[in-house]
Short mmCIF file of C-alpha atoms in Angstrom, two decimals:
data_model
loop_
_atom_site.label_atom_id
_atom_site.label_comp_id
_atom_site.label_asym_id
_atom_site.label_seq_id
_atom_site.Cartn_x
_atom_site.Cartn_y
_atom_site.Cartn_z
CA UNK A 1 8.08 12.91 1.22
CA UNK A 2 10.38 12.39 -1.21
CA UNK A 3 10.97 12.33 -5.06
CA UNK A 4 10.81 12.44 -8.10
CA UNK A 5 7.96 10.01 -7.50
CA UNK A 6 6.00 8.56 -10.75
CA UNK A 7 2.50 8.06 -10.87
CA UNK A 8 1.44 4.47 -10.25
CA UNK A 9 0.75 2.78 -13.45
CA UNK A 10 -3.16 2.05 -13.05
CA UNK A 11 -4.57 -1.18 -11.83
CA UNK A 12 -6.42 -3.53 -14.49
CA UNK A 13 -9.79 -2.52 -14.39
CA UNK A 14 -12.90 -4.65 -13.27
CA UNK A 15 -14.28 -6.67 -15.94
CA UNK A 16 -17.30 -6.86 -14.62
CA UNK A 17 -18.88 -4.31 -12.48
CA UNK A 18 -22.44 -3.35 -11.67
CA UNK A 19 -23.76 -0.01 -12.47
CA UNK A 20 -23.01 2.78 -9.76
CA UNK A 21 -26.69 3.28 -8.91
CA UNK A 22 -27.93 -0.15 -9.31
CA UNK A 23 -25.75 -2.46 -6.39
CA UNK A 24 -23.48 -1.73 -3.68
CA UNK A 25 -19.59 -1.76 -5.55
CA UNK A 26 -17.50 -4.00 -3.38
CA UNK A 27 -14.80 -4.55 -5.84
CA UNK A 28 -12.93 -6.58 -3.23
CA UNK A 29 -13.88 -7.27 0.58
CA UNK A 30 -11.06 -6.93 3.31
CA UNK A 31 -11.70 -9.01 6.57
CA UNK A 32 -14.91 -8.29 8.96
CA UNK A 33 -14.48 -5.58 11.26
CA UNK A 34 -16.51 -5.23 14.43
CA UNK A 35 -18.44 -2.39 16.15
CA UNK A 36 -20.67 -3.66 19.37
CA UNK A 37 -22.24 -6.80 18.95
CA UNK A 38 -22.94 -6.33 14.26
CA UNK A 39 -19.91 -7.15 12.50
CA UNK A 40 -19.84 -5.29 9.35
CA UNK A 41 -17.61 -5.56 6.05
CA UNK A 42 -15.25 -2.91 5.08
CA UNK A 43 -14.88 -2.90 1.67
CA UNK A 44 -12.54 -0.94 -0.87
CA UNK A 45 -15.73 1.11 -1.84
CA UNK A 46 -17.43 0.87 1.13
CA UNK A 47 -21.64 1.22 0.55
CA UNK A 48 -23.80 3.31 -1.58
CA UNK A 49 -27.84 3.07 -1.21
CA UNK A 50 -29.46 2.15 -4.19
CA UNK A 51 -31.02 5.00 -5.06
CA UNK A 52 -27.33 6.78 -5.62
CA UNK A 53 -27.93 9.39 -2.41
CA UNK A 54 -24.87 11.19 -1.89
CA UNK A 55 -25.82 11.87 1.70
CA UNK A 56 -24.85 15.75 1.15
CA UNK A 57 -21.36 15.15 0.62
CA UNK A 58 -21.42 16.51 -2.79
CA UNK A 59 -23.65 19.17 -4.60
CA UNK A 60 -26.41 21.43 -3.09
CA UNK A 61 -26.74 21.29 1.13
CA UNK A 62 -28.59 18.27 2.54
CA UNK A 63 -31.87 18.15 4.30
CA UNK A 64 -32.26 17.30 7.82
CA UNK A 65 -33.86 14.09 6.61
CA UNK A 66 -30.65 13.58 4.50
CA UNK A 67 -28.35 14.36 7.47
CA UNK A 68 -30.67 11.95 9.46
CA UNK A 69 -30.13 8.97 6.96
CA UNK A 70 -26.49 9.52 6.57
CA UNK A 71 -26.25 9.38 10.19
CA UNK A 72 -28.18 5.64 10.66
CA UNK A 73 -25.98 4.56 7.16
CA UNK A 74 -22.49 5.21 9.22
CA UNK A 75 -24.56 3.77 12.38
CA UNK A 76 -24.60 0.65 10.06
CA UNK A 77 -21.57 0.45 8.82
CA UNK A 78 -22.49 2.00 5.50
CA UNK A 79 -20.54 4.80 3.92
CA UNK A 80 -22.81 7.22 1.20
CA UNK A 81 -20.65 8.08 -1.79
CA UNK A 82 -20.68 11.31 -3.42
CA UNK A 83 -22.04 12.13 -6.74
CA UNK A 84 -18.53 13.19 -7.57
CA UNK A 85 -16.84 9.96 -6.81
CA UNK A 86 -19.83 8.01 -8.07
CA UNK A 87 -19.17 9.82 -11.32
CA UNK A 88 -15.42 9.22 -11.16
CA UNK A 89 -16.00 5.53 -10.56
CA UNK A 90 -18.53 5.29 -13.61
CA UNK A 91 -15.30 7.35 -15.87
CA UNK A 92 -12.09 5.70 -14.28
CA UNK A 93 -13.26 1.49 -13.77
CA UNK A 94 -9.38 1.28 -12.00
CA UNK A 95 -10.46 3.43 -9.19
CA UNK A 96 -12.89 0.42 -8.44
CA UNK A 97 -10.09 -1.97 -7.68
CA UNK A 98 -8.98 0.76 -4.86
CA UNK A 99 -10.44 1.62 -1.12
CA UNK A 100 -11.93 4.87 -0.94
CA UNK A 101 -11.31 7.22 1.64
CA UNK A 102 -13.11 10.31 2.80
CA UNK A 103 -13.24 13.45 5.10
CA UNK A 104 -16.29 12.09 6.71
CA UNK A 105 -14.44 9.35 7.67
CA UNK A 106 -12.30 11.83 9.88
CA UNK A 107 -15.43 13.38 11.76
CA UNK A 108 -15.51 12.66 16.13
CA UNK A 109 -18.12 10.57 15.77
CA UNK A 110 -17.19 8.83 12.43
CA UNK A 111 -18.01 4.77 11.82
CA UNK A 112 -16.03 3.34 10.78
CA UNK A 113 -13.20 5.98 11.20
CA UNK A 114 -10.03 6.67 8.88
CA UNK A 115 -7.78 4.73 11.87
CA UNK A 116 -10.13 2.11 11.67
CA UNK A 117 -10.08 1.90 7.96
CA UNK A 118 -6.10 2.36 8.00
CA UNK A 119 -5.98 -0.42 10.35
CA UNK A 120 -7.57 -2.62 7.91
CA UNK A 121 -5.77 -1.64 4.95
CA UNK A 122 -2.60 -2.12 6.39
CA UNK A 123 -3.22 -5.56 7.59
CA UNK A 124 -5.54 -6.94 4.81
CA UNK A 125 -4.82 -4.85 1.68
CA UNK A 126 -2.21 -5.85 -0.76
CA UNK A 127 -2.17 -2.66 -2.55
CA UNK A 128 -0.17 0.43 -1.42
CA UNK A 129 -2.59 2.70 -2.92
CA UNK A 130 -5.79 4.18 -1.98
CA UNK A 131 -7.53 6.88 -3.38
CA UNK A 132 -9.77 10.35 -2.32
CA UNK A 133 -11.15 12.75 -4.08
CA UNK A 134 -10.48 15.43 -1.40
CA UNK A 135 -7.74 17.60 -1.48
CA UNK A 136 -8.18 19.94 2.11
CA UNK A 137 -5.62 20.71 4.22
CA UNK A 138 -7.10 19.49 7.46
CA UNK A 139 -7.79 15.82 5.07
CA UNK A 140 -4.32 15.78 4.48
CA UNK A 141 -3.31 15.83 8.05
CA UNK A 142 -5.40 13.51 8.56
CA UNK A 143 -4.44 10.90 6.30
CA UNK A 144 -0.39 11.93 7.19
CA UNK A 145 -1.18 11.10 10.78
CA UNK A 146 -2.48 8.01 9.68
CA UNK A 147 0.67 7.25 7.74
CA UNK A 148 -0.34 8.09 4.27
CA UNK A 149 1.86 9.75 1.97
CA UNK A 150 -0.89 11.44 0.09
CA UNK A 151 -0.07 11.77 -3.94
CA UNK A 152 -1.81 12.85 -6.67
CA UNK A 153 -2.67 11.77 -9.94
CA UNK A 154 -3.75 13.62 -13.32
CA UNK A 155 -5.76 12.98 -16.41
CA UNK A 156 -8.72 11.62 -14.63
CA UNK A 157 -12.18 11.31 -16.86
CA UNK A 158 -15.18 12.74 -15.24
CA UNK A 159 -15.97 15.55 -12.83
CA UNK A 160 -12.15 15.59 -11.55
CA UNK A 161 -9.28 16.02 -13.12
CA UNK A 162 -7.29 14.88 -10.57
CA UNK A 163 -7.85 12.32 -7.42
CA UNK A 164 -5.52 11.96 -4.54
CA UNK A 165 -3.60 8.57 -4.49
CA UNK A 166 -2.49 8.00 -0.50
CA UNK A 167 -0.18 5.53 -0.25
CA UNK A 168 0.34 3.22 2.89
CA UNK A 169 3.68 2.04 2.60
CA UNK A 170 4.22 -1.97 3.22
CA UNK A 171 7.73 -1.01 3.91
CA UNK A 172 9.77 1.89 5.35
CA UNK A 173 13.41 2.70 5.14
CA UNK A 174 15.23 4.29 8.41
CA UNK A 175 18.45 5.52 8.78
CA UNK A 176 20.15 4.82 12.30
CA UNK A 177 22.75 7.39 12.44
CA UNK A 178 25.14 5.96 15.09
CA UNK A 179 25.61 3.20 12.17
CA UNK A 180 26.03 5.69 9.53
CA UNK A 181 29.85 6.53 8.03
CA UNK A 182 30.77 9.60 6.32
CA UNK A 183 33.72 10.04 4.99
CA UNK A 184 36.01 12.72 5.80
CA UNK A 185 36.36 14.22 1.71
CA UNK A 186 32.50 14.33 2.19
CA UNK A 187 32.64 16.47 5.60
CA UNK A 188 35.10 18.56 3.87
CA UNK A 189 33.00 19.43 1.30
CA UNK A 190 30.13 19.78 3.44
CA UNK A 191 31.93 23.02 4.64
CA UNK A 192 30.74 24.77 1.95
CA UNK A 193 27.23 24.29 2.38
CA UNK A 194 24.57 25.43 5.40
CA UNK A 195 21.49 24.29 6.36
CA UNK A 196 17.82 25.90 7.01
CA UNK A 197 14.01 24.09 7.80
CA UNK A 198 10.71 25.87 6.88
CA UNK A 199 12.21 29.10 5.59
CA UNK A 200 11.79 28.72 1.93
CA UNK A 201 8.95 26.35 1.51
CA UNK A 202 7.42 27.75 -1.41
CA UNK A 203 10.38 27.96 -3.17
CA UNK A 204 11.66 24.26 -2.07
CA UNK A 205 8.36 23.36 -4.31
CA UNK A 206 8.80 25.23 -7.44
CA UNK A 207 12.11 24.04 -7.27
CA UNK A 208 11.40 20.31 -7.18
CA UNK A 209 8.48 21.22 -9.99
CA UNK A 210 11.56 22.63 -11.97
CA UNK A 211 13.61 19.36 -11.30
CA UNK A 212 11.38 16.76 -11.85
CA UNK A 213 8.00 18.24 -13.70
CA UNK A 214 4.39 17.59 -11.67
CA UNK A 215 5.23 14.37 -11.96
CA UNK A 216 2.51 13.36 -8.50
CA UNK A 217 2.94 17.06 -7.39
CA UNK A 218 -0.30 18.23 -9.09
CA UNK A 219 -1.84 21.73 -8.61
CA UNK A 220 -4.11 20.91 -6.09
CA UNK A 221 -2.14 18.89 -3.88
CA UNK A 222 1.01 21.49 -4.08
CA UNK A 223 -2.21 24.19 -3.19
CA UNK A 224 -3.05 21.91 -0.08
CA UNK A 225 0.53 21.52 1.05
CA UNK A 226 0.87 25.24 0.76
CA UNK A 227 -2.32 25.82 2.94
CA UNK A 228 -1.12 23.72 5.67
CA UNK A 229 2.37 25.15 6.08
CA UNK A 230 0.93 28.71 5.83
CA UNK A 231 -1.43 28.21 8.47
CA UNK A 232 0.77 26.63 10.84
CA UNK A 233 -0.44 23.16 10.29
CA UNK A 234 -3.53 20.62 11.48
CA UNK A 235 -3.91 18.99 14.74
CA UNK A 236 -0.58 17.29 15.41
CA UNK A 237 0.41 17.54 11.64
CA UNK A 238 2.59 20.42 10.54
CA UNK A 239 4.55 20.60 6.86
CA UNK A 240 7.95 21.44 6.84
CA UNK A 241 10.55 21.95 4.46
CA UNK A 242 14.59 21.51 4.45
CA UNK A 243 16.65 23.69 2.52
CA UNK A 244 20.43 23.31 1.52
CA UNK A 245 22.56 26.53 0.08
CA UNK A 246 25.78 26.60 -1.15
CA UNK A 247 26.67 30.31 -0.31
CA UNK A 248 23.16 32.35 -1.12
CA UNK A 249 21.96 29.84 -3.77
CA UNK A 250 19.40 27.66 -2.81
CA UNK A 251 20.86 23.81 -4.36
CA UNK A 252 18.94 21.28 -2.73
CA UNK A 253 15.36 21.03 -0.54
CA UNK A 254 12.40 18.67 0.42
CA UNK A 255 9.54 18.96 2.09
CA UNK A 256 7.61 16.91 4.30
#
């Protein structure tokens, strides 16, 4: 991860763009996907039913009859939107023009899944950004294992004031070292300096707040980042941070 980083400008909303509980919102269709023998599309916003169901992944615990039908909807193909991000869609028409992701597309069983999904945003998509509502720890390791750089953006209208903005980069920089000159007034000067990972995390974040403002660094994804350091990580994911001091001063960090 690296910054400062400025929020995407948003896309140009739908024009036209049936009501949330009236029609399934398919702003745009990627390519058919296949599970078994029934091809199914997977589409920026997935499915909703008709009736606006948020299969229990928002507000008060679901029934077993609830559980049941969100079970046959990913069965189908079909993903239930919250009431949450059905609200945040009805505020914000940009997020319409974006693929949705979710936790429950990281559960065992999960279909389609988030690597399935990824797969299809990354070869079909012409957009970098997605977008989430979620802001867990263990979602964020998910989506980094994936490939996501998971941002943030602010000033959202509805039940949210912020959504999470992963971004699937089209293209990647890498540095090959054995190609890589440095010159020998910059080794000098690197004498003066020393090096640490993952001692100062926490401060390697209110340091780049103090640099560069929130700018995609938002309270609840700096709260998230936090939580998965602290706890060691997610799965194969762990956060990590580099610090640079020039004597006891702390100059330079990132985290990742």
């Amino acid at each position: 991860h690296t910054w400062p980083y400025q929020n995407p400008p948003p896309p140009a909303p739908v024009v036209s763009a049936p009501a949330v509980c009236q029609a399934q919102l398919t702003a745009h269709e990627l390519h058919e996907g296949e599970s078994g023998n029934h091809k199914r599309p997977i589409c920026v916003l997935a499915h909703m039913t008709s009736n606006g169901s948020n299969g229990g992944t928002g507000g008060n615990r679901p029934s077993k009859n609830q559980e049941g039908e969100g079970k046959r909807q990913r069965k189908s193909g079909q993903m239930i939107i919250s009431e949450d991000d059905q609200s945040l869609l009805r505020h914000n028409a940009w997020l319409k023009q974006l693929p949705l992701l979710t936790p429950s597309m990281c559960e065992p069983d999960a279909d389609p899944s988030l690597a399935f999904i990824t797969e299809k945003i990354a070869k079909a998509w012409r957009s970098d950004f997605c977008w989430a509502s979620c802001f867990e720890p263990t979602f964020l390791a998910a989506l980094m294992y994936e490939g996501f750089l998971p941002t943030a953006h602010g000033g959202m209208d509805g039940p949210k004031e912020y959504v999470l903005l992963p971004k699937l980069h089209i293209e990647r920089c890498l540095v090959h070292f054995q190609d890589l000159h440095v010159r020998r007034s910059w080794r000098r000067q690197a004498k003066q300096f020393r090096i640490s990972t993952d001692c100062m995390f926490d401060k390697v974040v209110e340091k780049c707040l103090e640099q560069h403002g929130e700018s995609w660094l938002h309270p609840p994804i700096v709260d998230g980042f936090k939580r998965l350091f602290h706890s060691g990580g997610a799965g194969q994911v762990r956060m990590h941070s580099v610090e640079l001091y020039k004597g006891e001063e702390l100059v330079a960090g990132e985290l990742g």
